[in-house]
CSV table of C-alpha atoms and ligand atoms in Angstrom, one decimal:
chain,number,residue,atom,x,y,z
A,1,UNK,CA,181.7,19.1,173.9
A,2,UNK,CA,178.1,19.4,174.8
A,3,UNK,CA,176.9,22.9,175.4
A,4,UNK,CA,174.4,23.4,178.2
A,5,UNK,CA,172.8,26.3,180.0
A,6,UNK,CA,173.7,27.1,183.5
A,7,UNK,CA,173.6,29.8,186.2
A,8,UNK,CA,177.1,30.9,187.1
A,9,UNK,CA,178.7,33.5,189.3
A,10,UNK,CA,181.5,35.4,187.7
A,11,UNK,CA,183.2,36.7,190.8
A,12,UNK,CA,182.9,36.1,194.6
A,13,UNK,CA,180.1,38.7,195.1
A,14,UNK,CA,177.8,37.4,192.3
A,15,UNK,CA,175.2,37.9,191.0
A,16,UNK,CA,174.3,34.8,189.1
A,17,UNK,CA,173.9,35.1,185.4
A,18,UNK,CA,172.5,32.8,182.7
A,19,UNK,CA,175.4,31.4,180.7
A,20,UNK,CA,176.5,28.4,178.6
A,21,UNK,CA,179.1,25.8,179.8
A,22,UNK,CA,180.7,22.8,178.2
A,23,UNK,CA,180.1,19.2,179.4
A,24,UNK,CA,182.4,16.5,178.0
A,25,UNK,CA,181.3,14.1,175.3
A,26,UNK,CA,180.1,10.9,176.7
A,27,UNK,CA,182.9,8.4,177.5
A,28,UNK,CA,182.0,4.7,177.5
A,29,UNK,CA,181.0,4.7,181.2
A,30,UNK,CA,179.4,8.1,181.3
A,31,UNK,CA,175.8,9.0,181.9
A,32,UNK,CA,174.2,12.3,180.6
A,33,UNK,CA,171.6,13.5,183.2
A,34,UNK,CA,168.9,16.0,182.5
A,35,UNK,CA,168.9,17.9,185.8
A,36,UNK,CA,165.4,18.5,187.2
A,37,UNK,CA,166.3,20.0,190.6
A,38,UNK,CA,169.4,21.2,192.4
A,39,UNK,CA,169.6,21.9,196.1
A,40,UNK,CA,171.3,25.0,197.5
A,41,UNK,CA,173.9,24.0,200.1
A,42,UNK,CA,175.8,26.3,202.4
A,43,UNK,CA,179.0,24.9,200.9
A,44,UNK,CA,178.1,26.4,197.6
A,45,UNK,CA,178.3,29.8,199.1
A,46,UNK,CA,181.6,29.2,201.0
A,47,UNK,CA,183.2,27.9,197.8
A,48,UNK,CA,181.8,30.5,195.4
A,49,UNK,CA,183.0,33.3,197.7
A,50,UNK,CA,186.5,31.9,197.9
A,51,UNK,CA,186.2,31.2,201.6
A,52,UNK,CA,187.5,27.7,201.3
A,53,UNK,CA,190.4,28.6,198.9
A,54,UNK,CA,190.8,30.1,195.5
A,55,UNK,CA,188.3,29.2,192.8
A,56,UNK,CA,188.1,29.8,189.0
A,57,UNK,CA,185.2,31.9,187.6
A,58,UNK,CA,182.7,31.6,186.1
A,59,UNK,CA,181.6,29.0,188.7
A,60,UNK,CA,178.5,26.9,188.6
A,61,UNK,CA,177.8,25.5,192.1
A,62,UNK,CA,175.4,22.8,193.0
A,63,UNK,CA,176.1,19.3,194.4
A,64,UNK,CA,172.6,18.2,195.3
A,65,UNK,CA,171.5,17.0,191.9
A,66,UNK,CA,168.3,15.1,191.0
A,67,UNK,CA,167.3,14.3,187.4
A,68,UNK,CA,166.7,11.8,184.7
A,69,UNK,CA,169.1,9.9,182.6
A,70,UNK,CA,168.8,11.2,179.0
A,71,UNK,CA,171.7,9.4,177.3
A,72,UNK,CA,174.3,6.7,178.2
A,73,UNK,CA,177.8,5.8,177.0
A,74,UNK,CA,178.4,2.6,175.1
A,75,UNK,CA,179.5,0.5,178.1
A,76,UNK,CA,177.1,1.7,180.8
A,77,UNK,CA,175.5,-1.2,182.6
A,78,UNK,CA,174.0,0.4,185.8
A,79,UNK,CA,171.6,2.9,184.2
A,80,UNK,CA,169.2,3.2,181.3
A,81,UNK,CA,167.6,6.3,179.6
A,82,UNK,CA,164.7,7.5,181.8
A,83,UNK,CA,166.1,6.3,185.1
A,84,UNK,CA,165.6,8.7,188.1
A,85,UNK,CA,169.1,9.4,189.4
A,86,UNK,CA,171.1,11.7,191.7
A,87,UNK,CA,174.6,13.1,192.0
A,88,UNK,CA,176.1,14.4,195.2
A,89,UNK,CA,179.3,16.2,196.2
A,90,UNK,CA,181.8,14.2,194.1
A,91,UNK,CA,181.9,12.9,190.6
A,92,UNK,CA,185.1,10.8,190.6
A,93,UNK,CA,188.0,9.5,192.6
A,94,UNK,CA,191.2,7.5,191.9
A,95,UNK,CA,189.4,4.1,192.4
A,96,UNK,CA,192.7,2.5,193.4
A,97,UNK,CA,193.6,3.6,196.9
A,98,UNK,CA,192.7,1.9,200.2
A,99,UNK,CA,189.8,4.4,200.8
A,100,UNK,CA,188.4,3.9,197.4
A,101,UNK,CA,188.7,0.1,197.8
A,102,UNK,CA,186.6,0.4,200.9
A,103,UNK,CA,183.9,2.3,199.1
A,104,UNK,CA,184.8,5.4,201.0
A,105,UNK,CA,185.6,7.5,197.9
A,106,UNK,CA,185.0,10.7,199.8
A,107,UNK,CA,188.3,10.0,201.7
A,108,UNK,CA,190.2,9.1,198.5
A,109,UNK,CA,193.9,9.4,199.3
A,110,UNK,CA,194.4,11.4,196.1
A,111,UNK,CA,191.4,13.6,196.8
A,112,UNK,CA,188.0,13.0,195.3
A,113,UNK,CA,186.9,15.1,192.4
A,114,UNK,CA,184.4,17.7,193.5
A,115,UNK,CA,181.2,18.1,191.6
A,116,UNK,CA,182.2,21.7,190.9
A,117,UNK,CA,185.3,23.8,191.3
A,118,UNK,CA,187.7,20.8,190.7
A,119,UNK,CA,189.7,19.5,187.8
A,120,UNK,CA,188.6,16.1,186.6
A,121,UNK,CA,190.8,13.3,185.2
A,122,UNK,CA,190.3,14.7,181.7
A,123,UNK,CA,191.8,18.1,182.8
A,124,UNK,CA,188.3,19.7,182.6
A,125,UNK,CA,187.1,22.1,185.2
A,126,UNK,CA,184.0,20.7,186.9
A,127,UNK,CA,180.8,22.7,187.1
A,128,UNK,CA,177.8,21.8,189.3
A,129,UNK,CA,174.1,21.3,189.3
A,130,UNK,CA,172.8,24.8,188.7
A,131,UNK,CA,172.6,23.8,185.1
A,132,UNK,CA,170.4,21.8,182.7
A,133,UNK,CA,172.6,18.8,182.2
A,134,UNK,CA,175.6,17.0,183.7
A,135,UNK,CA,177.9,14.2,182.5
A,136,UNK,CA,179.1,11.8,185.2
A,137,UNK,CA,180.7,8.4,185.2
A,138,UNK,CA,178.1,5.8,186.2
A,139,UNK,CA,179.9,4.7,189.3
A,140,UNK,CA,179.3,8.1,190.9
A,141,UNK,CA,175.6,8.2,190.0
A,142,UNK,CA,173.0,6.9,192.5
A,143,UNK,CA,169.4,5.7,191.9
A,144,UNK,CA,166.6,7.8,193.4
A,145,UNK,CA,163.8,5.4,194.6
A,146,UNK,CA,160.4,6.0,193.0
A,147,UNK,CA,158.6,7.1,196.1
A,148,UNK,CA,160.9,10.0,196.8
A,149,UNK,CA,159.9,13.1,194.7
A,150,UNK,CA,162.9,14.4,192.8
A,151,UNK,CA,162.7,17.9,194.4
A,152,UNK,CA,162.7,16.6,197.9
A,153,UNK,CA,165.4,14.0,197.0
A,154,UNK,CA,167.9,16.6,195.8
A,155,UNK,CA,169.1,17.7,199.3
A,156,UNK,CA,169.6,14.1,200.4
A,157,UNK,CA,172.6,14.0,198.1
A,158,UNK,CA,174.5,16.2,200.5
A,159,UNK,CA,172.5,17.1,203.6
A,160,UNK,CA,171.1,13.6,203.8
A,161,UNK,CA,174.3,11.6,203.4
A,162,UNK,CA,176.4,14.0,205.5
A,163,UNK,CA,174.2,13.2,208.5
A,164,UNK,CA,173.3,9.6,207.6
A,165,UNK,CA,176.9,8.5,207.4
A,166,UNK,CA,178.0,9.5,211.0
A,167,UNK,CA,174.7,8.3,212.5
A,168,UNK,CA,175.3,4.9,210.8
A,169,UNK,CA,179.0,4.8,211.6
A,170,UNK,CA,178.5,5.6,215.3
A,171,UNK,CA,175.5,3.2,215.4
A,172,UNK,CA,172.6,5.5,216.2
A,173,UNK,CA,169.6,3.2,216.9
A,174,UNK,CA,167.3,1.9,219.6
A,175,UNK,CA,168.6,2.6,223.1
A,176,UNK,CA,171.0,5.3,221.9
A,177,UNK,CA,170.6,8.9,222.9
A,178,UNK,CA,171.5,11.2,220.0
A,179,UNK,CA,171.7,15.0,220.1
A,180,UNK,CA,171.7,17.2,217.0
A,181,UNK,CA,173.2,20.7,217.3
A,182,UNK,CA,171.6,23.2,215.0
A,183,UNK,CA,168.3,22.7,213.1
A,184,UNK,CA,169.1,23.9,209.6
A,185,UNK,CA,169.5,22.0,206.3
A,186,UNK,CA,171.8,19.4,207.8
A,187,UNK,CA,170.2,19.3,211.3
A,188,UNK,CA,166.7,18.7,210.1
A,189,UNK,CA,167.9,15.7,208.1
A,190,UNK,CA,169.9,14.4,211.1
A,191,UNK,CA,166.7,14.6,213.2
A,192,UNK,CA,164.6,12.7,210.7
A,193,UNK,CA,167.2,10.0,210.0
A,194,UNK,CA,168.2,9.4,213.7
A,195,UNK,CA,164.5,9.2,214.6
A,196,UNK,CA,163.9,6.7,211.7
A,197,UNK,CA,166.9,4.7,213.0
A,198,UNK,CA,165.1,4.3,216.3
A,199,UNK,CA,167.3,6.6,218.5
A,200,UNK,CA,166.0,9.0,221.1
A,201,UNK,CA,166.6,12.4,219.5
A,202,UNK,CA,167.3,15.7,221.2
A,203,UNK,CA,167.7,19.0,219.3
A,204,UNK,CA,170.1,21.5,220.8
A,205,UNK,CA,169.3,24.8,219.1
A,206,UNK,CA,170.3,28.3,220.1
A,207,UNK,CA,166.7,29.3,220.8
A,208,UNK,CA,163.3,27.5,221.1
A,209,UNK,CA,162.0,29.3,217.9
A,210,UNK,CA,161.8,26.1,215.9
A,211,UNK,CA,160.8,23.8,218.7
A,212,UNK,CA,157.4,22.8,217.2
A,213,UNK,CA,159.1,22.0,213.9
A,214,UNK,CA,161.8,20.0,215.6
A,215,UNK,CA,159.3,17.8,217.4
A,216,UNK,CA,157.3,17.3,214.2
A,217,UNK,CA,160.4,16.3,212.4
A,218,UNK,CA,160.9,13.5,214.9
A,219,UNK,CA,162.8,14.9,217.9
A,220,UNK,CA,161.8,13.7,221.3
A,221,UNK,CA,163.2,16.7,223.2
A,222,UNK,CA,164.3,20.2,222.3
A,223,UNK,CA,166.5,22.5,224.3
A,224,UNK,CA,167.9,26.0,223.9
A,225,UNK,CA,171.7,26.3,224.2
A,226,UNK,CA,171.4,30.0,225.0
A,227,UNK,CA,170.1,28.8,228.4
A,228,UNK,CA,172.9,27.7,230.7
A,229,UNK,CA,170.5,25.4,232.5
A,230,UNK,CA,170.5,23.2,229.5
A,231,UNK,CA,174.1,22.3,230.0
A,232,UNK,CA,173.6,21.5,233.7
A,233,UNK,CA,170.4,19.5,233.1
A,234,UNK,CA,171.8,17.4,230.2
A,235,UNK,CA,175.4,16.8,231.5
A,236,UNK,CA,176.7,13.3,230.6
A,237,UNK,CA,173.5,12.4,228.7
A,238,UNK,CA,174.3,11.5,225.1
A,239,UNK,CA,176.0,8.7,223.3
A,240,UNK,CA,176.4,10.7,220.1
A,241,UNK,CA,176.2,14.4,219.3
A,242,UNK,CA,176.1,15.5,215.6
A,243,UNK,CA,177.3,19.1,215.4
A,244,UNK,CA,175.9,20.6,212.2
A,245,UNK,CA,176.9,24.2,213.1
A,246,UNK,CA,179.7,25.6,211.0
A,247,UNK,CA,180.2,28.7,213.3
A,248,UNK,CA,182.4,28.8,216.4
A,249,UNK,CA,180.7,26.9,219.3
A,250,UNK,CA,182.0,26.1,222.8
A,251,UNK,CA,183.2,22.5,222.1
A,252,UNK,CA,184.0,21.8,225.8
A,253,UNK,CA,180.5,22.7,226.8
A,254,UNK,CA,179.0,20.3,224.2
A,255,UNK,CA,181.6,17.5,225.2
A,256,UNK,CA,180.3,17.8,228.7
A,257,UNK,CA,176.9,16.6,227.5
A,258,UNK,CA,178.4,13.2,226.4
A,259,UNK,CA,178.1,10.0,228.4
A,260,UNK,CA,181.0,7.6,229.0
A,261,UNK,CA,182.5,6.7,225.6
A,262,UNK,CA,180.3,9.2,223.8
A,263,UNK,CA,181.3,10.9,220.6
A,264,UNK,CA,180.8,14.5,219.3
A,265,UNK,CA,181.0,14.5,215.5
A,266,UNK,CA,181.5,17.7,213.6
A,267,UNK,CA,180.0,17.7,210.1
A,268,UNK,CA,180.1,21.5,209.8
A,269,UNK,CA,183.4,23.1,209.0
A,270,UNK,CA,184.2,26.5,210.7
A,271,UNK,CA,186.9,28.5,209.0
A,272,UNK,CA,188.9,28.9,212.3
A,273,UNK,CA,190.3,26.2,214.6
A,274,UNK,CA,188.1,24.9,217.4
A,275,UNK,CA,189.6,24.8,220.9
A,276,UNK,CA,189.3,21.6,223.0
A,277,UNK,CA,190.4,21.1,226.6
A,278,UNK,CA,191.9,17.6,226.9
A,279,UNK,CA,190.1,17.2,230.3
A,280,UNK,CA,186.8,17.3,228.4
A,281,UNK,CA,187.9,14.1,226.6
A,282,UNK,CA,189.9,12.1,229.1
A,283,UNK,CA,187.4,12.3,232.0
A,284,UNK,CA,184.8,10.0,230.4
A,285,UNK,CA,186.8,8.5,227.5
A,286,UNK,CA,185.0,10.8,225.1
A,287,UNK,CA,185.8,11.3,221.4
A,288,UNK,CA,185.8,14.4,219.3
A,289,UNK,CA,185.4,13.4,215.6
A,290,UNK,CA,184.6,14.6,212.2
A,291,UNK,CA,182.8,13.1,209.2
A,292,UNK,CA,182.5,14.2,205.6
A,293,UNK,CA,179.6,13.2,203.3
A,294,UNK,CA,179.6,9.4,202.6
A,295,UNK,CA,180.8,6.9,200.0
A,296,UNK,CA,178.7,6.1,196.9
A,297,UNK,CA,177.5,2.7,198.2
A,298,UNK,CA,176.5,4.4,201.5
A,299,UNK,CA,174.7,7.2,199.6
A,300,UNK,CA,172.6,4.6,197.8
A,301,UNK,CA,171.9,2.9,201.1
A,302,UNK,CA,170.8,6.2,202.6
A,303,UNK,CA,168.4,6.9,199.7
A,304,UNK,CA,166.9,3.4,200.1
A,305,UNK,CA,166.7,3.9,203.8
A,306,UNK,CA,164.8,7.2,203.3
A,307,UNK,CA,162.5,5.6,200.8
A,308,UNK,CA,161.7,2.8,203.2
A,309,UNK,CA,161.0,5.2,206.0
A,310,UNK,CA,159.2,7.7,203.8
A,311,UNK,CA,161.5,10.6,204.6
A,312,UNK,CA,163.0,13.3,202.5
A,313,UNK,CA,164.0,16.9,202.9
A,314,UNK,CA,161.7,19.8,203.8
A,315,UNK,CA,162.1,22.1,200.9
A,316,UNK,CA,161.2,25.5,199.4
A,317,UNK,CA,161.4,25.3,195.6
A,318,UNK,CA,162.6,28.5,193.8
A,319,UNK,CA,163.2,29.5,190.2
A,320,UNK,CA,166.7,30.0,188.8
A,321,UNK,CA,166.3,33.8,188.9
A,322,UNK,CA,166.0,33.7,192.7
A,323,UNK,CA,169.4,32.1,193.5
A,324,UNK,CA,171.0,35.3,194.8
A,325,UNK,CA,168.0,36.1,197.0
A,326,UNK,CA,168.0,32.5,198.3
A,327,UNK,CA,171.7,32.7,199.1
A,328,UNK,CA,171.1,35.8,201.2
A,329,UNK,CA,168.3,33.9,203.0
A,330,UNK,CA,170.6,30.9,203.7
A,331,UNK,CA,173.1,33.2,205.2
A,332,UNK,CA,170.4,34.7,207.4
A,333,UNK,CA,169.2,31.2,208.4
A,334,UNK,CA,165.9,32.1,206.9
A,335,UNK,CA,165.0,28.8,205.2
A,336,UNK,CA,163.0,25.8,206.3
A,337,UNK,CA,165.0,23.8,205.5
A,338,UNK,CA,166.5,23.7,202.1
A,339,UNK,CA,166.1,25.7,198.9
A,340,UNK,CA,165.8,23.7,195.7
A,341,UNK,CA,166.1,25.2,192.3
A,342,UNK,CA,163.5,24.1,189.7
A,343,UNK,CA,165.9,23.7,186.7
A,344,UNK,CA,163.0,24.0,184.2
A,345,UNK,CA,163.1,27.7,185.0
A,346,UNK,CA,166.7,28.0,183.9
A,347,UNK,CA,166.0,30.4,181.0
A,348,UNK,CA,163.4,32.6,182.7
A,349,UNK,CA,164.2,36.2,183.5
B,401,ZN,ZN1,176.7,20.4,200.5
B,402,ZN,ZN1,191.2,6.8,195.9
């Protein structure tokens, strides 16, 4: 076992404490990554607080990992020591089911192995990126292009791919009208990526507080959903709506904004069921869909796309001692737009 330092929570309420965790010895296809930055995702909070099911403590969250390869297993062919790499929300899957064969490992029929809070094929409990090193099989590691700084790249591994995948799947591009609901960590990436794909982008946010930001990030239009006029004015407008909000929203009201054959895709996951009136769907052959992260091949494609279009996340870098404070700010929507932990501060008070 390889002992590494990490920040873990020992119960649902926290706080985070500096501790030591075990990483497995390198298997022939494993890569040891020295983590430089780890993004803070809302899912980290849901998971650590047990809101998505029971978890084992201590728990080290973090599935937006950017770092440098520091050692490779005997049969690794994809990576060399010194390579800039990333790890996202999963670190393994069965590799044999129809989803895995399609390169959609996130939908593995046997369940993918989460980067933290899961049991891997060796029977080892997985721990995430709020730590100095991680061991991952090379097929679940992606390459971070040279022109994306590692800190701004980290959130692409979850927020980036979670929005890129549905935009790509439902063919956002020139001539397509795309709306993004919510301008947070996911929403700001959806705006940047949809804009780079050539779509006409509208932000639908609760208020106009972040309007200037939204337009700067690449949105063409910005509307407040607290204003009922918005729903009248934009009725039947969009080909695709990406809903990044994980709270309860009025799905029927948002479906009414879709054009013929339009699709509303949920990437956020509210704890309680969402109600949908069938008439909202059948009237204009609309779809209500969901999408979860993306496959490994698609994650690499997303990183290369971001490099080509010179986009990455808007971030606020924090030290490891500020994780608890940052979580509170995430819950208060007080972040523009992603916190990233500087892992070099791991041992600081
Ligand atoms: Zn995430
Ligand atoms: Zn599978």
